[in-house]
Structure formats: structure tokens, C-alpha cells
mmCIF file of C-alpha atoms in Angstrom:
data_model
loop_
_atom_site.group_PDB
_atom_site.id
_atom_site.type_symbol
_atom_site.label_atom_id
_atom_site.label_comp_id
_atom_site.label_asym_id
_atom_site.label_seq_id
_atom_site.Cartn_x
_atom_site.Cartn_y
_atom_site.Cartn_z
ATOM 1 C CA UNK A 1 -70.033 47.825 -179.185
ATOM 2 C CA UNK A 2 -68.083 47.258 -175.917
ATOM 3 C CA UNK A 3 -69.469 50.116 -173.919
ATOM 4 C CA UNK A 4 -72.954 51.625 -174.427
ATOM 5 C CA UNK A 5 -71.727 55.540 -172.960
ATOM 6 C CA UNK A 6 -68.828 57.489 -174.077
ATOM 7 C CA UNK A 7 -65.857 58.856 -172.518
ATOM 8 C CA UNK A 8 -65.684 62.556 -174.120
ATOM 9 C CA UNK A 9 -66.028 64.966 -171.664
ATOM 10 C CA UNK A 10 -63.667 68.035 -172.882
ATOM 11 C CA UNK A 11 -63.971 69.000 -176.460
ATOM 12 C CA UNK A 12 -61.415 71.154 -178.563
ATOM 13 C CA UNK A 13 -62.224 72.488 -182.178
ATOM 14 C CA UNK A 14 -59.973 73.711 -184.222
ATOM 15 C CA UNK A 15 -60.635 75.755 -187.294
ATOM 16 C CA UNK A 16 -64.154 78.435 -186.517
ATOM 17 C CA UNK A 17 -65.259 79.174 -189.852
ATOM 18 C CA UNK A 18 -68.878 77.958 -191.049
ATOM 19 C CA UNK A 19 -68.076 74.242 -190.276
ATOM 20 C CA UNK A 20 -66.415 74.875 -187.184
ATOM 21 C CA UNK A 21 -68.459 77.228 -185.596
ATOM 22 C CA UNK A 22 -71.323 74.733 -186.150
ATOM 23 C CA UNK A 23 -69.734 72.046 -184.611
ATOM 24 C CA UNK A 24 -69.417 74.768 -181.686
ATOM 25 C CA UNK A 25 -72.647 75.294 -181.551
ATOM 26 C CA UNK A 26 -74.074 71.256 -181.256
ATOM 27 C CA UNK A 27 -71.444 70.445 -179.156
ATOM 28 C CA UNK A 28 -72.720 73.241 -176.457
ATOM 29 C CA UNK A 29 -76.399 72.494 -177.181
ATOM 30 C CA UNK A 30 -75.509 69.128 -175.334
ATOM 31 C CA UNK A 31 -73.553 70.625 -172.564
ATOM 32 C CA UNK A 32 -69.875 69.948 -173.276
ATOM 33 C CA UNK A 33 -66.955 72.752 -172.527
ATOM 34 C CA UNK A 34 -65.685 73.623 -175.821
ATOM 35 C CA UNK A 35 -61.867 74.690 -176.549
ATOM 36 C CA UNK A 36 -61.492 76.623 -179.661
ATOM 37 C CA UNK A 37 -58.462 77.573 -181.590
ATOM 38 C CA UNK A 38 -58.375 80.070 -184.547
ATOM 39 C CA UNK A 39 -55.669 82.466 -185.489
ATOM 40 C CA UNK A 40 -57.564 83.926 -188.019
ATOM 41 C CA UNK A 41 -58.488 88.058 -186.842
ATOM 42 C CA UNK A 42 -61.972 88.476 -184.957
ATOM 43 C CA UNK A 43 -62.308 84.535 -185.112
ATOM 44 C CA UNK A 44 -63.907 84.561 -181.384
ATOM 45 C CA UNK A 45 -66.198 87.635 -182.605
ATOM 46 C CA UNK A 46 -67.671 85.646 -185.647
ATOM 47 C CA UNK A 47 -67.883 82.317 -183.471
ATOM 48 C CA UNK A 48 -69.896 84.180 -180.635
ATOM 49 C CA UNK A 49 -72.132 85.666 -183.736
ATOM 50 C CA UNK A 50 -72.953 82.211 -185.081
ATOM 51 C CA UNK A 51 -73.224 80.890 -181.438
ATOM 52 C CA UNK A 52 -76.003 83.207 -181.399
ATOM 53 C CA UNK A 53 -77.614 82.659 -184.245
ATOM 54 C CA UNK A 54 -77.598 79.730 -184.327
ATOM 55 C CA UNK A 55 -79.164 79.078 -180.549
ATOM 56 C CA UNK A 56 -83.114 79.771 -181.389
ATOM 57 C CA UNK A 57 -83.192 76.667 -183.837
ATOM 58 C CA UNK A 58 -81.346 74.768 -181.192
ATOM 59 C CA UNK A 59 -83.656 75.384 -178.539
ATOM 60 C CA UNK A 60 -86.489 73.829 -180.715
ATOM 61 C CA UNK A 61 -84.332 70.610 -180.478
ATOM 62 C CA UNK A 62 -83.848 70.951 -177.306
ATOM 63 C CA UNK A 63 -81.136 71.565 -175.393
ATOM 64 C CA UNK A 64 -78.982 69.238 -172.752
ATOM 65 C CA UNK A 65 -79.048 70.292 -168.984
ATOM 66 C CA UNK A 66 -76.703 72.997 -168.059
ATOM 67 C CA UNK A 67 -75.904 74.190 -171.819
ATOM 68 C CA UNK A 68 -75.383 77.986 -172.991
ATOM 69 C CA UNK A 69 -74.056 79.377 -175.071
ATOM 70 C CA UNK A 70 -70.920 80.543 -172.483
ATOM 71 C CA UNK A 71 -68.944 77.356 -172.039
ATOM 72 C CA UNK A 72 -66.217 77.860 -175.130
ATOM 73 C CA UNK A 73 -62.838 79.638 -174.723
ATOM 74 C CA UNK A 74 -60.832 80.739 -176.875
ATOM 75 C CA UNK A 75 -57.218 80.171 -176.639
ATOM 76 C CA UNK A 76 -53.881 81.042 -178.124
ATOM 77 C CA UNK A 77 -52.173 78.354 -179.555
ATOM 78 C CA UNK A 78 -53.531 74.668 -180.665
ATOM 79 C CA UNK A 79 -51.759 73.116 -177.820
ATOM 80 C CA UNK A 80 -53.353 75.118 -175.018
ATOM 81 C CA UNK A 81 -56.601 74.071 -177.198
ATOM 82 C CA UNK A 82 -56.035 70.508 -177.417
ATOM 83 C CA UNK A 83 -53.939 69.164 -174.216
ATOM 84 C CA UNK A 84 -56.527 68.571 -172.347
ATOM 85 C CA UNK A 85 -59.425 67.235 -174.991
ATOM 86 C CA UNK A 86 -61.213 64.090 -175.314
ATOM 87 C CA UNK A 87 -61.852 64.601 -178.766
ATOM 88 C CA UNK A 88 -60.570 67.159 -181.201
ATOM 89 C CA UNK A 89 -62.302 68.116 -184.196
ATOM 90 C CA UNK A 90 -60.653 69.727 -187.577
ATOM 91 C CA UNK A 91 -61.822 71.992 -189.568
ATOM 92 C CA UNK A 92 -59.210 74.057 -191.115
ATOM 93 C CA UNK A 93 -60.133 74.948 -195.126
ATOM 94 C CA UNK A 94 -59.596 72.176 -197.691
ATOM 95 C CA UNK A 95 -55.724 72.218 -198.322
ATOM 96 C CA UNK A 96 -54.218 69.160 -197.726
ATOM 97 C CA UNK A 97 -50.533 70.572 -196.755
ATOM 98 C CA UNK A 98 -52.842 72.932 -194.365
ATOM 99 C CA UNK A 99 -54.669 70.111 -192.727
ATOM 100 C CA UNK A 100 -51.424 67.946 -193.013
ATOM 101 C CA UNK A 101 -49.390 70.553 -190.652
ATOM 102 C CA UNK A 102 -52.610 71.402 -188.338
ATOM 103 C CA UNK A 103 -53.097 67.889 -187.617
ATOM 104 C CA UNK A 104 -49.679 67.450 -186.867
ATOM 105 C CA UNK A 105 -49.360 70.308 -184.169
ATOM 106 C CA UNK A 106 -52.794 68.311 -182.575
ATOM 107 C CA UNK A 107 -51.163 64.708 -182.824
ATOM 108 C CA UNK A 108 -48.077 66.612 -180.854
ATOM 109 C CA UNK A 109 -49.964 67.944 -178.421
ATOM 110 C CA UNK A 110 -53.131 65.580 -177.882
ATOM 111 C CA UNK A 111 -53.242 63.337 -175.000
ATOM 112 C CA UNK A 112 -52.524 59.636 -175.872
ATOM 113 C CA UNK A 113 -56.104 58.276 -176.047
ATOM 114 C CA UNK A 114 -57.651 61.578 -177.176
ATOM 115 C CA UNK A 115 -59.866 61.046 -180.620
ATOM 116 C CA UNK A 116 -58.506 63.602 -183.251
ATOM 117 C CA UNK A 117 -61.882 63.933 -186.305
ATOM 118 C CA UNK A 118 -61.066 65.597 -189.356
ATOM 119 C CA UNK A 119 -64.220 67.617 -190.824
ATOM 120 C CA UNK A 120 -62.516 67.304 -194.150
ATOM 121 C CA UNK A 121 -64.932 66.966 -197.616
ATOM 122 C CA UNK A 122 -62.983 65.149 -199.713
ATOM 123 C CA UNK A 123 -59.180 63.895 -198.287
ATOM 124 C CA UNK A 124 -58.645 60.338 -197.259
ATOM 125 C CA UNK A 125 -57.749 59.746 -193.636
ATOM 126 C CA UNK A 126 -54.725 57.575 -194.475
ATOM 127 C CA UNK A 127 -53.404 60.401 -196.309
ATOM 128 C CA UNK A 128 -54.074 62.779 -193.640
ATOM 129 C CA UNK A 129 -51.980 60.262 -191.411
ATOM 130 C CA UNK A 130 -49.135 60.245 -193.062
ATOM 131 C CA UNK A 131 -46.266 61.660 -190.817
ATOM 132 C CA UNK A 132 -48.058 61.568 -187.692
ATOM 133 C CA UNK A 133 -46.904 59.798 -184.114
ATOM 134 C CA UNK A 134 -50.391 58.555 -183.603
ATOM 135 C CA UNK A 135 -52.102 57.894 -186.674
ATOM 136 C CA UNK A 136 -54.545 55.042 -185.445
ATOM 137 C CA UNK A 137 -56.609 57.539 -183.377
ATOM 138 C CA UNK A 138 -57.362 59.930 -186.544
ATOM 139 C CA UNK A 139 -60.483 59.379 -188.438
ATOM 140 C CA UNK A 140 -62.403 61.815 -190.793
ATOM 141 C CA UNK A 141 -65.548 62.454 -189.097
ATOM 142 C CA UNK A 142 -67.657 64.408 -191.942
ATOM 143 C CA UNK A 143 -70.529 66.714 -191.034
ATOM 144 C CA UNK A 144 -72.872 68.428 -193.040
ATOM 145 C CA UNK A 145 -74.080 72.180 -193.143
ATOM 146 C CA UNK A 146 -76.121 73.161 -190.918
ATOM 147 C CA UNK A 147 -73.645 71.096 -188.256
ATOM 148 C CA UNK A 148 -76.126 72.332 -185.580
ATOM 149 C CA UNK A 149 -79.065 70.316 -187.568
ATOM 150 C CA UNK A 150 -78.364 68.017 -189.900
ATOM 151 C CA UNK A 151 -77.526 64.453 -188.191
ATOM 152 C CA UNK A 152 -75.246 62.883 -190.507
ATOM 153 C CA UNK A 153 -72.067 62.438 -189.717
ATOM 154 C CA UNK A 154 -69.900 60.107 -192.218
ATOM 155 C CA UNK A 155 -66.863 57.957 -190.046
ATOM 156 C CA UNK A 156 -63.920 56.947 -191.946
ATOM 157 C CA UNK A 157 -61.223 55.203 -191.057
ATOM 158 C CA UNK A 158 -57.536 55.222 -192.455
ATOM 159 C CA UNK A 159 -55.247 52.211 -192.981
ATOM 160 C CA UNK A 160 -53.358 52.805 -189.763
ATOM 161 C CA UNK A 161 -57.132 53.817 -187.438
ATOM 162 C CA UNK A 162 -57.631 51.440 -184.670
ATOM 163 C CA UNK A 163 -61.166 50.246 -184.563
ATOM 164 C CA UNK A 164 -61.823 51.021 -181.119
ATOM 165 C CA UNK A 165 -61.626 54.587 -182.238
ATOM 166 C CA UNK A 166 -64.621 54.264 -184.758
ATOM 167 C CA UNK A 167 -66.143 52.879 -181.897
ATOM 168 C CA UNK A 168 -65.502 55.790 -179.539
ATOM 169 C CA UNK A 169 -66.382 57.966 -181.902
ATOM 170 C CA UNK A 170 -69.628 56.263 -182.979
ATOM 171 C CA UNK A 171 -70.991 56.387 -178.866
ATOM 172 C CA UNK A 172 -70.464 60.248 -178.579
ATOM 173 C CA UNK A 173 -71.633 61.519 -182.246
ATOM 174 C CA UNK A 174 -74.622 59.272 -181.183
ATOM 175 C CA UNK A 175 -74.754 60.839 -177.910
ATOM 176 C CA UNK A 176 -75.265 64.893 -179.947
ATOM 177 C CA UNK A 177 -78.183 62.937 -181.185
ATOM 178 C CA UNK A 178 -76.027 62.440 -184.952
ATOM 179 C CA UNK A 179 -76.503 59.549 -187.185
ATOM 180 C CA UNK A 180 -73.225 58.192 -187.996
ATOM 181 C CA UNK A 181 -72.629 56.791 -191.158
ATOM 182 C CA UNK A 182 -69.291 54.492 -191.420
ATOM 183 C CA UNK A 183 -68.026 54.643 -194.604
ATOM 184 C CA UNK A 184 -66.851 50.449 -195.291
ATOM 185 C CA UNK A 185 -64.103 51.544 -197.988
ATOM 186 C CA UNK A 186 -62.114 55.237 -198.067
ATOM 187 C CA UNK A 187 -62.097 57.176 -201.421
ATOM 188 C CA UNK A 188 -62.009 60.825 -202.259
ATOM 189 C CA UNK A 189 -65.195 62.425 -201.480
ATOM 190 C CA UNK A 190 -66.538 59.765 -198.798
ATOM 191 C CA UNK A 191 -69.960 59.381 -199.600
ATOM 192 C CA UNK A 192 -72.672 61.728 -199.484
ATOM 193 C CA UNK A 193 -70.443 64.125 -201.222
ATOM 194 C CA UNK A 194 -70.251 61.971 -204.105
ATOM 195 C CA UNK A 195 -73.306 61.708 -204.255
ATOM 196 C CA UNK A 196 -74.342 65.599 -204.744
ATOM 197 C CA UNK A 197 -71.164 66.349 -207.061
ATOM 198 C CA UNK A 198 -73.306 63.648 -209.520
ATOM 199 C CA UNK A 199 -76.274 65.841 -209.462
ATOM 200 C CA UNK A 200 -74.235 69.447 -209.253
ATOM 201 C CA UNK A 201 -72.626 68.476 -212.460
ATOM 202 C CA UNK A 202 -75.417 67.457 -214.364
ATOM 203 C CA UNK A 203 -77.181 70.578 -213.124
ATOM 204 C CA UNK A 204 -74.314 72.731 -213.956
ATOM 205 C CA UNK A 205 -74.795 71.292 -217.563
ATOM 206 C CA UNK A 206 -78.291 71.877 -217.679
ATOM 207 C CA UNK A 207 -77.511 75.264 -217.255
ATOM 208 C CA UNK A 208 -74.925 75.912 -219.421
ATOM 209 C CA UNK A 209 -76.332 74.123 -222.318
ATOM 210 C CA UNK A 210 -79.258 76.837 -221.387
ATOM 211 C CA UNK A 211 -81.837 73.913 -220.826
ATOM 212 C CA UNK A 212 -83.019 75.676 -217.702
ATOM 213 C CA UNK A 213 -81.907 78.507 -215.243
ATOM 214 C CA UNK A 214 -80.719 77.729 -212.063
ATOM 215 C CA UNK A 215 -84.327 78.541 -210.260
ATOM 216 C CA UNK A 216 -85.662 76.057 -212.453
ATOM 217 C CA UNK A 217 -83.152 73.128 -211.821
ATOM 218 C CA UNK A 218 -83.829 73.802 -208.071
ATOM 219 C CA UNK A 219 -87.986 73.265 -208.552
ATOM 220 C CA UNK A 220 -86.985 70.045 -210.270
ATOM 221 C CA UNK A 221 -85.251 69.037 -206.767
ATOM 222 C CA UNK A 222 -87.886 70.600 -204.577
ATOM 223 C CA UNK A 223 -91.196 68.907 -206.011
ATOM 224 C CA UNK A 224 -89.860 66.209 -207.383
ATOM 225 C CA UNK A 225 -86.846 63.785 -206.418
ATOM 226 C CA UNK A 226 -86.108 65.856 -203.426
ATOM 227 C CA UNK A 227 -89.554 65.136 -201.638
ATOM 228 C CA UNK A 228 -88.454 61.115 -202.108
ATOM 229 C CA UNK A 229 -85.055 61.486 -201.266
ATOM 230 C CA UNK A 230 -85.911 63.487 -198.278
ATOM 231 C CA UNK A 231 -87.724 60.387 -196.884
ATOM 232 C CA UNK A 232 -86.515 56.690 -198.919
ATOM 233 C CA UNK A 233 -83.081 58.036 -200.748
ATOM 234 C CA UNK A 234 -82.588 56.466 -203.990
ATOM 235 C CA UNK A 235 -82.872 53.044 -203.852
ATOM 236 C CA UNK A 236 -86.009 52.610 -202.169
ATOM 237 C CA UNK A 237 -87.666 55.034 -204.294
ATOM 238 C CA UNK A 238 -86.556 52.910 -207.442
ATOM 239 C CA UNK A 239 -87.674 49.596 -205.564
ATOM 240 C CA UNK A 240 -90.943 51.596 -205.208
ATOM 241 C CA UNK A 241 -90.880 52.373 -209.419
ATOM 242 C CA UNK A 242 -91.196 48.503 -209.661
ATOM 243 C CA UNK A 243 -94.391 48.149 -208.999
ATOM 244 C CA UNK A 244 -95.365 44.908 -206.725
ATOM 245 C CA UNK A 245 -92.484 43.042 -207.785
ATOM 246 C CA UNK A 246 -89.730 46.177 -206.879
ATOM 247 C CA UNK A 247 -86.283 46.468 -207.588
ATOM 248 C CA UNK A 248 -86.317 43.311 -209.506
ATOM 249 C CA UNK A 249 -89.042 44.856 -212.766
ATOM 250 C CA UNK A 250 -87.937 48.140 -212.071
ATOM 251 C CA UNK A 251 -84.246 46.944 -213.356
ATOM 252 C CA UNK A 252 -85.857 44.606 -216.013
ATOM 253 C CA UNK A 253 -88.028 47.654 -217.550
ATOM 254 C CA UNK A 254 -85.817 50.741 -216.724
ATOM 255 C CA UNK A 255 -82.051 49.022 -216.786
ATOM 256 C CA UNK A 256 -81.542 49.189 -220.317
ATOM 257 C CA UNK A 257 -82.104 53.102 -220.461
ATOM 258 C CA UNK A 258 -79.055 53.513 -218.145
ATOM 259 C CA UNK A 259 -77.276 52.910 -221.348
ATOM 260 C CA UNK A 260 -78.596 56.099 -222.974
ATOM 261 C CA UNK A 261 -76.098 59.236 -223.240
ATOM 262 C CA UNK A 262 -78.362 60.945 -220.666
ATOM 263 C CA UNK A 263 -76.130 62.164 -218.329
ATOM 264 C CA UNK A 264 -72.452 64.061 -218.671
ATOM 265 C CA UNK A 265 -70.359 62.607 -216.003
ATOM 266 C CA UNK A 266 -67.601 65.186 -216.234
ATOM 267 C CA UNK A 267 -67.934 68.765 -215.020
ATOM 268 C CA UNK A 268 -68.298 71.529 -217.426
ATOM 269 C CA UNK A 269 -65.255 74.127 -217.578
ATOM 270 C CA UNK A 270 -66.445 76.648 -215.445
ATOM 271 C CA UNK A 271 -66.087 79.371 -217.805
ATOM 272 C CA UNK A 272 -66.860 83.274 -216.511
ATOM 273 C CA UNK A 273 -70.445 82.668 -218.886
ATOM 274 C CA UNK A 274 -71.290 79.844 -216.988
ATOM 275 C CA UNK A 275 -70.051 81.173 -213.574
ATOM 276 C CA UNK A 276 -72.231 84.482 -214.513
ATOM 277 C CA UNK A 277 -75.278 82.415 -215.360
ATOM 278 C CA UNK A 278 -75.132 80.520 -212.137
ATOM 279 C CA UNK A 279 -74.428 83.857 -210.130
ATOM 280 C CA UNK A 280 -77.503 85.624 -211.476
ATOM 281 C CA UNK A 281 -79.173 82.727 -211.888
ATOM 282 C CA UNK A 282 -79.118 82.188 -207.431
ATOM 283 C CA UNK A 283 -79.670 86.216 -206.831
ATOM 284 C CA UNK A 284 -82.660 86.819 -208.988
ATOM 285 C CA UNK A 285 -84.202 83.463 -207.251
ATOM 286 C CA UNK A 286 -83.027 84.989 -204.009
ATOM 287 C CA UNK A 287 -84.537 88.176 -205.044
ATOM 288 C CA UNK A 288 -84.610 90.580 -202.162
ATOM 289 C CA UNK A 289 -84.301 88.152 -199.226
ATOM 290 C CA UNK A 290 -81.180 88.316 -197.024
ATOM 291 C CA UNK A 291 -78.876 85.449 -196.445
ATOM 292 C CA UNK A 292 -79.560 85.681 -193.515
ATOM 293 C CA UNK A 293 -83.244 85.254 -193.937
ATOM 294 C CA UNK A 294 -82.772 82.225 -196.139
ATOM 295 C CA UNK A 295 -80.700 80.707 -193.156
ATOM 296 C CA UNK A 296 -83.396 81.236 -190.425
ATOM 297 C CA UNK A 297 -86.324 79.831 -192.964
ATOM 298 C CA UNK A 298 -83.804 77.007 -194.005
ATOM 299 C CA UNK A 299 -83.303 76.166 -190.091
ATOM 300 C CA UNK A 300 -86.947 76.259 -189.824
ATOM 301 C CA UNK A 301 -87.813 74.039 -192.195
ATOM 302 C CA UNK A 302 -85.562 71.350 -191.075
ATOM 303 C CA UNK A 303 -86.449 71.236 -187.742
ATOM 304 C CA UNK A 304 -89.575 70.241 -188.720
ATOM 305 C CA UNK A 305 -88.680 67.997 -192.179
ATOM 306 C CA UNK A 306 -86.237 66.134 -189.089
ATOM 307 C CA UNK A 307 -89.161 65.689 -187.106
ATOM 308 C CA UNK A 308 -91.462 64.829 -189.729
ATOM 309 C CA UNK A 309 -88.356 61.737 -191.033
ATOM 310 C CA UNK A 310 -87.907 60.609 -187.743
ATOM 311 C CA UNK A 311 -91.889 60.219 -187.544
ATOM 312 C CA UNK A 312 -91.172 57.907 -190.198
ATOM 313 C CA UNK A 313 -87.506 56.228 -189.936
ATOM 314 C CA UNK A 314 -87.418 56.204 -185.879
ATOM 315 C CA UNK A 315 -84.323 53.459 -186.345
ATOM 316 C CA UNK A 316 -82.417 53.534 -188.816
ATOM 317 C CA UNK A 317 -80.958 49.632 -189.031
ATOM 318 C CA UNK A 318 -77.753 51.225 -191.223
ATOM 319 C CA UNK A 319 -76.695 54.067 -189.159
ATOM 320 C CA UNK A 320 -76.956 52.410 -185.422
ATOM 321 C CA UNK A 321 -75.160 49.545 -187.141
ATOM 322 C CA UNK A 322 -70.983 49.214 -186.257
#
């Protein structure tokens, strides 16, 4: 790193559904002005909502001098959003001739050394550049819900991102108390993504072949590999499997069995039967708690799961890495 502070000072987000509004949210926890753009009708009524909402969990973390929940605007058109922002962050829905357009409009209206992050899931950045005056200062900068909680955020550059903006970037995701994660190589998906599509396949074939109900696939997650994951991730709990000699036995005992048909690496069609199974499947776990309820007792739970990791991991030799 050449600097050790960043330079973002005005923030404009652009896109206020689920992803949006919780950028919203962390980004006033720490005291920035947020600009928000959203033609969509009662945007501004749903973002104040989630605002809301979403502020209890954030005090627990602990909020930045000077932040409430007051210091976003709403405005009319993406370049009164975006003309005078530091940093702009995407987060339109998951069509890449929507993005494509959106992220044009910002490029034409940004200033010349603003930082333009695209939430975006599963698009490449250098396809998400194409077109664009200023392609080197895009980068996909990936969250994960709940934006107001979780701390990874995955970096990726295109083919035409100057490095200095992964930099940039790095400092002030750092700076909302984020862990970002810069992906070496882009490919569909990123990451983490990648990562849970694996396991939401096999567990949508687990289901479907009607070796266990959705409830059931969850308690396998919850009291088992989930516990692990929540603390090592995969690898170290595999290095763990190996005994006093790690890693090394653990592929020497277990490696051959990654041969066996086990696993289906293609999705299942997602047939109304299975779609059905899956739907009943989540509301008769839910049973007669709220969304909403699930939400607050999910929010709960991390605060303390984040504490209880950091406790743990205080440095994280990967992440604070560039």
C-alpha cells in the first residue's frame, strides 16, 4: 500500500433494493453522506424502512462519530447521484444489458478519479467494462447479505482496472471495518459464490432424490460442517482430519474417495415438484415465525458469531494482504 487512509468522503449508491439498501445502511453506520438513486416507486420509503431496521444491530457494532440514520438523499437522476462521489457502488438486479447501461450513465457522469464498485454476483468486471470511457476505475466489489454485518467483501479487477484502484478500494472497505478479499483471477461467480452454488446443488439433489427435506439438509449445515466452516473454512478443517501429520495423511487416507460418484456437480432441473418440495420444505421449518423475526434473530446471532471469530482470527494474514 502507498497510503495507509483513504480518500472517500462522498458516497453514491445506486440500485436500493436488499443489497443496496444494506450498503446504505454500513456506509452511514461509519458516518459518510450517502447519495442514492432509484427510479423504482416508493424506493426512498423502503430504503428509510431498512435504514431502520437495520440500525439496532448496528448500534451493537458500534457506530462512527456523527452517524444517523439522516445523512442519505435521494435524488432524481444517476448524475445528480454520482457527480459529486468518491466512490459509487452498483447494485442494480443481475442483468447484464441492465448493469451494462447503468454503469454507463455512472462512467458519464462520475468524476475522473471517482471509484465506480459493482455489487454484481456473478458478471466479470471486464465484461462489465466493455464500452465504457473509463474502464480502469471499475471493479466488482461483492458483498454479502446482511451488507450491514457480514465483512466480506470480494475485489475484482477487470483486464482494463488500474491497480491503484484495488488499492483505493481496499483502504476504505477496510476503513467500514470489511475484510476484503481480492479475487487473483476473474471468473463467473468470483469466489464465495462458487463456493455455496457447490453445496446448493448437492442439497437441491438431496432433496429431490427425497434423501432428506430441506429442514434436515439445513441441521446437517448447522451442527456439523457449518460450526467448522464458521471458524477454519475448508481447508484447515481437512488439515485438522489428518491427524498430527495434517493435510499431507489426510490426502493419503481420504484422496482416493474423491473419486467416488458422491456428488452431482450439475444442478437438478428445477421442476414445479422440486420447486414445491423446497417451498414447503422452508415454510413448515419456518413454521409460524415472521421473516422478519428470522432477520432480527439472524442479526443477532452474528453479531455475536463475528465477535466470537474475531476472538479467534484477530488478523487475518489473507484478507489484509494486497
Amino acid at each position: 500500500m502507498t497510503n495507509q487512509t483513504h480518500d472517500v468522503k462522498k458516497i453514491a449508491v445506486i440500485g436500493t433494493g436488499v443489497i443496496g439498501n444494506g450498503w446504505i445502511a454500513r456506509f452511514l453506520a461509519h458516518g459518510f453522506d450517502v447519495n442514492a438513486f432509484d427510479p423504482a416507486e416508493g424506493a426512498e420509503e423502503r430504503t428509510r424502512k431498512a435504514i431502520a431496521q437495520a440500525w439496532p444491530t448496528l448500534e451493537k457494532l458500534g457506530l462512527a462519530k456523527g452517524a444517523t440514520q439522516n445523512r442519505v438523499i435521494f435524488l432524481p437522476t444517476i448524475k445528480e447521484a454520482v457527480s459529486d462521489a468518491d466512490l459509487i457502488q452498483e447494485n442494480v438486479p443481475e442483468r447484464e444489458d441492465l448493469k451494462k447501461s447503468v454503469l454507463s450513465s455512472i462512467d458519464e457522469h462520475a468524476k475522473s478519479n471517482a471509484i465506480i464498485g459493482s455489487s454484481t454476483s456473478g458478471i466479470m468486471p471486464s465484461t462489465l467494462q466493455e464500452g465504457l470511457r473509463h474502464p480502469e476505475r471499475l471493479i466488482v466489489a461483492h458483498p454479502f447479505n446482511p451488507v450491514y454485518i457480514l465483512p466480506l467483501v470480494e475485489l475484482v479487477g477487470g483486464e482494463k482496472t488500474n491497480p491503484e484502484i484495488i488499492e483505493r478500494a481496499t483502504l476504505f472497505y477496510k476503513s467500514l471495518r470489511m475484510k476484503p478479499l481480492i479475487v487473483r483471477k476473474e471468473i463467473e461467480g468470483h469466489l464465495a459464490d462458487r463456493l455455496m452454488e457447490a453445496l446448493w446443488r448437492e442439497a437441491l439433489h438431496l432433496v429431490n432424490d427425497g434423501v432428506a427435506t430441506t429442514e434436515e439438509v439445513d441441521a446437517a449445515i448447522i451442527y456439523g460442517a457449518g460450526l467448522r466452516w464458521a471458524q477454519m473454512g475448508p481447508f484447515l478443517t481437512f488439515h485438522l482430519a489428518g491427524g498430527e501429520k495434517g493435510m499431507r495423511h489426510m490426502l493419503e487416507q481420504f484422496g482416493p474417495s474423491l473419486q467416488l460418484p458422491w456428488t452431482k456437480l450439475k444442478a437438478p432441473i428445477l421442476t414445479d415438484e422440486l420447486k414445491e418440495k423446497v417451498i414447503t420444505g422452508c415454510e413448515s421449518h419456518a413454521g409460524e415465525v415472521s421473516i422478519a423475526e428470522l432477520e432480527r434473530k439472524r442479526n443477532e446471532f452474528l453479531v455475536e458469531l463475528l465477535d466470537l471469530v474475531e476472538s479467534y482470527w484477530p488478523e487475518s494474514k489473507t484478507l489484509e494482504k494486497v
